[in-house]
Short mmCIF file of N, CA, C and O in Angstrom, two decimals:
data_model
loop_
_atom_site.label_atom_id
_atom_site.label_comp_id
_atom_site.label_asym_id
_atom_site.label_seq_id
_atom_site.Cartn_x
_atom_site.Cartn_y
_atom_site.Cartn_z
N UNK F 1 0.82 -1.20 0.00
CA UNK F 1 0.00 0.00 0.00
C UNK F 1 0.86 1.26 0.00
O UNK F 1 0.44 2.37 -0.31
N UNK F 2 2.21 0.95 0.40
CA UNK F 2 3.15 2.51 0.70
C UNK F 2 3.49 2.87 -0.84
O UNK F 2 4.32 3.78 -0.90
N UNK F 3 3.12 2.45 -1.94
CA UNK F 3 3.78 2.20 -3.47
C UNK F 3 2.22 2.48 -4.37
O UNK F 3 2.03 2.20 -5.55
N UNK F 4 1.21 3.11 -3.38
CA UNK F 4 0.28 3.64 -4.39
C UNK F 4 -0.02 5.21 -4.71
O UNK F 4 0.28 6.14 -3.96
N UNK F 5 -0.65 5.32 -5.92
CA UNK F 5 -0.88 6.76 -5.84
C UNK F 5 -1.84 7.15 -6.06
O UNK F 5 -2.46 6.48 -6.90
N UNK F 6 -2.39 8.11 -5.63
CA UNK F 6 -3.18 8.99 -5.60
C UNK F 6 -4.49 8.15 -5.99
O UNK F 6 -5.20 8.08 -4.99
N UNK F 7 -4.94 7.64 -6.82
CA UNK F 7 -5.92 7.13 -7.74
C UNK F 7 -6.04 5.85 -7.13
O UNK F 7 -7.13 5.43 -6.73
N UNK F 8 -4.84 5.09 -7.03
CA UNK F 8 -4.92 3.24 -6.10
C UNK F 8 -5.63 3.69 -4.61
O UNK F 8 -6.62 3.13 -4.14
N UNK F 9 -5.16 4.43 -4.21
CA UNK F 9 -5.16 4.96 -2.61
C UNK F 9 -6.75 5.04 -2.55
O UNK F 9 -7.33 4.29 -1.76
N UNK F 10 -7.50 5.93 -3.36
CA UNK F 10 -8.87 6.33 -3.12
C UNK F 10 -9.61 4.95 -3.64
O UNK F 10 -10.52 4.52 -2.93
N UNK F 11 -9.32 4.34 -4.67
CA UNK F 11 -9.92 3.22 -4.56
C UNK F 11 -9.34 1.93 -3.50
O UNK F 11 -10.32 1.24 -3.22
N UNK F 12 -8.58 1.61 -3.11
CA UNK F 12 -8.40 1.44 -2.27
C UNK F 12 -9.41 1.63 -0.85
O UNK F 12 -9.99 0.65 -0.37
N UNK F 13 -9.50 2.54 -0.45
CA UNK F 13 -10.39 3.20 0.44
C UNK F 13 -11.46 2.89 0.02
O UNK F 13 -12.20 2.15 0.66
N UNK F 14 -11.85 3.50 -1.41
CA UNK F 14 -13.28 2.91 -0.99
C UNK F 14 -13.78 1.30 -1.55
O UNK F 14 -14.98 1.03 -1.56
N UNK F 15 -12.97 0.50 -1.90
CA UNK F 15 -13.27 -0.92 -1.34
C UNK F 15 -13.09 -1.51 -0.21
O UNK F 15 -13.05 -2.74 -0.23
N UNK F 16 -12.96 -0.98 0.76
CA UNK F 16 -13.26 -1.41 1.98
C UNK F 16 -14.58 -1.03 2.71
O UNK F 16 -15.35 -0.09 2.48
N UNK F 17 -14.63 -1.89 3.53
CA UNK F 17 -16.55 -1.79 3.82
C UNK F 17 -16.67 -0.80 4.96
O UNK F 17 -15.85 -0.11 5.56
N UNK F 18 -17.88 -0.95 5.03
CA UNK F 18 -18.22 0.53 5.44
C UNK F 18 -17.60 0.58 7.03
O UNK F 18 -17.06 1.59 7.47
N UNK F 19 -17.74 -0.47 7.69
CA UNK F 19 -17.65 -0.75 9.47
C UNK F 19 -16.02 -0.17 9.55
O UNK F 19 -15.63 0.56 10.47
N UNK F 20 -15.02 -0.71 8.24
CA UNK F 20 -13.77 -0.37 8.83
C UNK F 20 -13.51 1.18 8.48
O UNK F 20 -12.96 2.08 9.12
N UNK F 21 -14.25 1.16 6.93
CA UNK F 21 -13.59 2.90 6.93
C UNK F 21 -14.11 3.95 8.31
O UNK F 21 -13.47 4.81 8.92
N UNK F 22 -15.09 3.63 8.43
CA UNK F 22 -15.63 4.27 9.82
C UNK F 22 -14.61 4.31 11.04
O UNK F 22 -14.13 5.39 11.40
N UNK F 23 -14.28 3.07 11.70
CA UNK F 23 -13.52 2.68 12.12
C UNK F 23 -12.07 3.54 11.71
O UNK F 23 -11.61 4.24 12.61
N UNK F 24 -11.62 3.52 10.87
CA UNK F 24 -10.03 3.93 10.88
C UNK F 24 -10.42 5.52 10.72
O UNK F 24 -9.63 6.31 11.24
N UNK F 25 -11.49 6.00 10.09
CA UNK F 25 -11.62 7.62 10.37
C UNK F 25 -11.94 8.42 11.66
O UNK F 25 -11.76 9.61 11.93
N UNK F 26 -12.58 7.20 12.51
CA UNK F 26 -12.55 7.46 13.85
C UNK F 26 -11.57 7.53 14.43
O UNK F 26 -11.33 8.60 14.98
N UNK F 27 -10.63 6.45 14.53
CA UNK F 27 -9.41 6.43 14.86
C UNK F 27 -7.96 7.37 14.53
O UNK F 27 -6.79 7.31 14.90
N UNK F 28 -8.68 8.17 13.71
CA UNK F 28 -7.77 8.99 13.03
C UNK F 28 -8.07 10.50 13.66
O UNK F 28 -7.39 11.34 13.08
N UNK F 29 -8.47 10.76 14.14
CA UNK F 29 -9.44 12.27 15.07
C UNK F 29 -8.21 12.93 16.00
O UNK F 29 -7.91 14.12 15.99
N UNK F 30 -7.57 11.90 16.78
CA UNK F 30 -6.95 12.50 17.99
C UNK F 30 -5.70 12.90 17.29
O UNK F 30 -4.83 13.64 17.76
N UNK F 31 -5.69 12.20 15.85
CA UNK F 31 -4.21 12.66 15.61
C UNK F 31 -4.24 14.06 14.79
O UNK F 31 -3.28 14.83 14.77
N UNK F 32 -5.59 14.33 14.04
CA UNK F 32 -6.20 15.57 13.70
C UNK F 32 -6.24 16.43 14.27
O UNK F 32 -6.07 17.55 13.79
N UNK F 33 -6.53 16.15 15.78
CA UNK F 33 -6.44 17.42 17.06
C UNK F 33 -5.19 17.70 17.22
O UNK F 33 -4.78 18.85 17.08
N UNK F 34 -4.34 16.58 17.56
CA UNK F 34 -3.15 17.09 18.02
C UNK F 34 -2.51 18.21 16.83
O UNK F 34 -1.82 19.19 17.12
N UNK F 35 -2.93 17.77 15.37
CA UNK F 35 -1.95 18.33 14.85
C UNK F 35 -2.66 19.75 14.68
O UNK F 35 -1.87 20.70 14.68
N UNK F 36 -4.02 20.06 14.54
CA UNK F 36 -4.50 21.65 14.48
C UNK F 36 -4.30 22.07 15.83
O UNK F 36 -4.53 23.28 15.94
N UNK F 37 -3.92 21.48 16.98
CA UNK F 37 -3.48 22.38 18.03
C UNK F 37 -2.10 23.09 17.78
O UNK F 37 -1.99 24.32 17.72
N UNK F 38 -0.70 21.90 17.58
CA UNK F 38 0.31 22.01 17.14
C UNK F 38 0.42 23.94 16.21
O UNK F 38 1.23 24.82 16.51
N UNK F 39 -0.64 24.01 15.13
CA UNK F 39 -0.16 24.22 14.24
C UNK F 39 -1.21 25.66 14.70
O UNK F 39 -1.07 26.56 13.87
N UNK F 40 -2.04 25.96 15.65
CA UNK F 40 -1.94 26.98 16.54
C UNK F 40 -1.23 27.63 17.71
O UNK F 40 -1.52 28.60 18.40
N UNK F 41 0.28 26.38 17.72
CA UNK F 41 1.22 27.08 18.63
C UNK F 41 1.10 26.30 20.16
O UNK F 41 2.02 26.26 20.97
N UNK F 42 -0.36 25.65 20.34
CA UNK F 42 -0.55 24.99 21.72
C UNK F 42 -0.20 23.11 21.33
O UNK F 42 -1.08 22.25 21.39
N UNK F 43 0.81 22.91 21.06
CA UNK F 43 0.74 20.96 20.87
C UNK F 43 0.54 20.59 22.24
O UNK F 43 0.78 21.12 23.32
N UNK F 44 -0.14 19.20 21.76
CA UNK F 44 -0.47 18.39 22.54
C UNK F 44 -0.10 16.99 22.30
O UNK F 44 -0.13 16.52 21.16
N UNK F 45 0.22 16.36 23.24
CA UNK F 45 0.30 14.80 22.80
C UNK F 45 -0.90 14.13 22.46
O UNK F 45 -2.01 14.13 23.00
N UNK F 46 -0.19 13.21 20.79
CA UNK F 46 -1.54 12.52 20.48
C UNK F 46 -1.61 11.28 21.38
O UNK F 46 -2.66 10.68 21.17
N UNK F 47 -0.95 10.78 22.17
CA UNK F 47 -1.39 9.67 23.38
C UNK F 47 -2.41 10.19 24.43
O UNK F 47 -3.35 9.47 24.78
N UNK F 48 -2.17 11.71 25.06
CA UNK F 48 -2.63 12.18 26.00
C UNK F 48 -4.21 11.96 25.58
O UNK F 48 -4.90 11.16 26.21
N UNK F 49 -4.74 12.71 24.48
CA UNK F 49 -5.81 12.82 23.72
C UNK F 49 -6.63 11.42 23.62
O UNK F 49 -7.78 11.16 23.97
N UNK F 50 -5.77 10.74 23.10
CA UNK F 50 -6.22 8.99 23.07
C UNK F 50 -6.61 8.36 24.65
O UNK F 50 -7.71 7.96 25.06
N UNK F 51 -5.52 8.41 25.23
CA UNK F 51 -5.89 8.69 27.15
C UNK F 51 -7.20 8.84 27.42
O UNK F 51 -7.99 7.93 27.69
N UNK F 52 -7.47 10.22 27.32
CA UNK F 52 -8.91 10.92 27.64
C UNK F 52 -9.70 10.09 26.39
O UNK F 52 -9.98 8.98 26.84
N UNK F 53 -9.91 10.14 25.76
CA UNK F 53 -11.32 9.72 24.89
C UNK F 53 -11.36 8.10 25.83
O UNK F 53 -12.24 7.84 26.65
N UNK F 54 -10.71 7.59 25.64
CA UNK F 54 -10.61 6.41 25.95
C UNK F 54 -11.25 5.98 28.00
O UNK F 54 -11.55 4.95 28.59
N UNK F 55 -11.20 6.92 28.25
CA UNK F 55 -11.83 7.15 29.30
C UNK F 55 -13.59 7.36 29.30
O UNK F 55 -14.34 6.87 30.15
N UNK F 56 -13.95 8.09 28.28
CA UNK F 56 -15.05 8.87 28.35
C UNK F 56 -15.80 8.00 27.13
O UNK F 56 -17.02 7.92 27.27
N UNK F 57 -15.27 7.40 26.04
CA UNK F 57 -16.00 6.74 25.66
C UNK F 57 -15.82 5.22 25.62
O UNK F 57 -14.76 4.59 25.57
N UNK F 58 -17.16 4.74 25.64
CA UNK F 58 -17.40 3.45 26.46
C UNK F 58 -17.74 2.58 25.06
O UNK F 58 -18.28 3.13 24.11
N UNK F 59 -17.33 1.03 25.04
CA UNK F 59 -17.46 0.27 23.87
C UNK F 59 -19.21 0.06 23.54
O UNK F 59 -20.14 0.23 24.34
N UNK F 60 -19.28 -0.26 22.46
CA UNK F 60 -20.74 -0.78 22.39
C UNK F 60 -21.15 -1.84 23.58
O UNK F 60 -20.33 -2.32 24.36
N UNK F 61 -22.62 -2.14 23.57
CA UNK F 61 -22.86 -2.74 24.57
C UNK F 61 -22.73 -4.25 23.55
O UNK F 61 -22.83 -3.92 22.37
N UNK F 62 -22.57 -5.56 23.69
CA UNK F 62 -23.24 -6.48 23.23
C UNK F 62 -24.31 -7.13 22.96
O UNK F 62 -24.50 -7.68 21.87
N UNK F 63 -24.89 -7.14 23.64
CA UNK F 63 -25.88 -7.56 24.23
C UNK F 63 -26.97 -7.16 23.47
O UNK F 63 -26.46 -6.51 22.56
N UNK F 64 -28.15 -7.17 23.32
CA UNK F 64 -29.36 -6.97 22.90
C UNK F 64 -30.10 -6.49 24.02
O UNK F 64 -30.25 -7.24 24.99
N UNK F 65 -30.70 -5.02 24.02
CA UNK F 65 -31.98 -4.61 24.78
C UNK F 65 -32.75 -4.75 24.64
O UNK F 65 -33.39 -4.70 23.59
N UNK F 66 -33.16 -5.07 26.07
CA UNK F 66 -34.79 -6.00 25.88
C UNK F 66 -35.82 -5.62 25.31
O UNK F 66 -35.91 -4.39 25.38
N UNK F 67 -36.82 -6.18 24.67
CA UNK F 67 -37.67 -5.55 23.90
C UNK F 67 -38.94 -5.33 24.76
O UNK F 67 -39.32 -6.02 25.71
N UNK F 68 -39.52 -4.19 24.21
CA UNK F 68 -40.63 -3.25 24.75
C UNK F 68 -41.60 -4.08 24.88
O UNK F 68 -41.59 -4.54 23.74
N UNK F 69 -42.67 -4.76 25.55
CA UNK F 69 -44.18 -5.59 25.73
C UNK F 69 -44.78 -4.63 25.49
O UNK F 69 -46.01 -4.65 25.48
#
């Protein structure tokens, strides 16, 4: 994948299904913050950032909620 361009890359992307692109664009956020903080002069660590979310947000539940009678 490090040997594609421009055109492989986007298709690429979008043959992958929907759960992971979601997934890796989510995953991709804290490193977005860190760097528009950076690049207002205040950086931050992108671990610190990952830290905190990772605190505050909680995994899906498994489980199935019970249904309404």
């Amino acid at each position: 994948m490090l040997n594609m361009n421009w055109k492989q890359a986007i298709e690429h992307w979008r043959s992958l299904p929907e759960k992971e692109r979601r997934r890796r664009h989510l995953q991709a956020i804290p490193r977005h913050v860190a760097n528009s903080m950076a690049m207002e002069g205040e950086p931050v660590d992108e671990a610190w950032i990952r830290e905190r979310l990772a605190r505050h947000i909680q995994p899906p539940a498994t489980s199935t909620p019970p249904s309404e009678s």
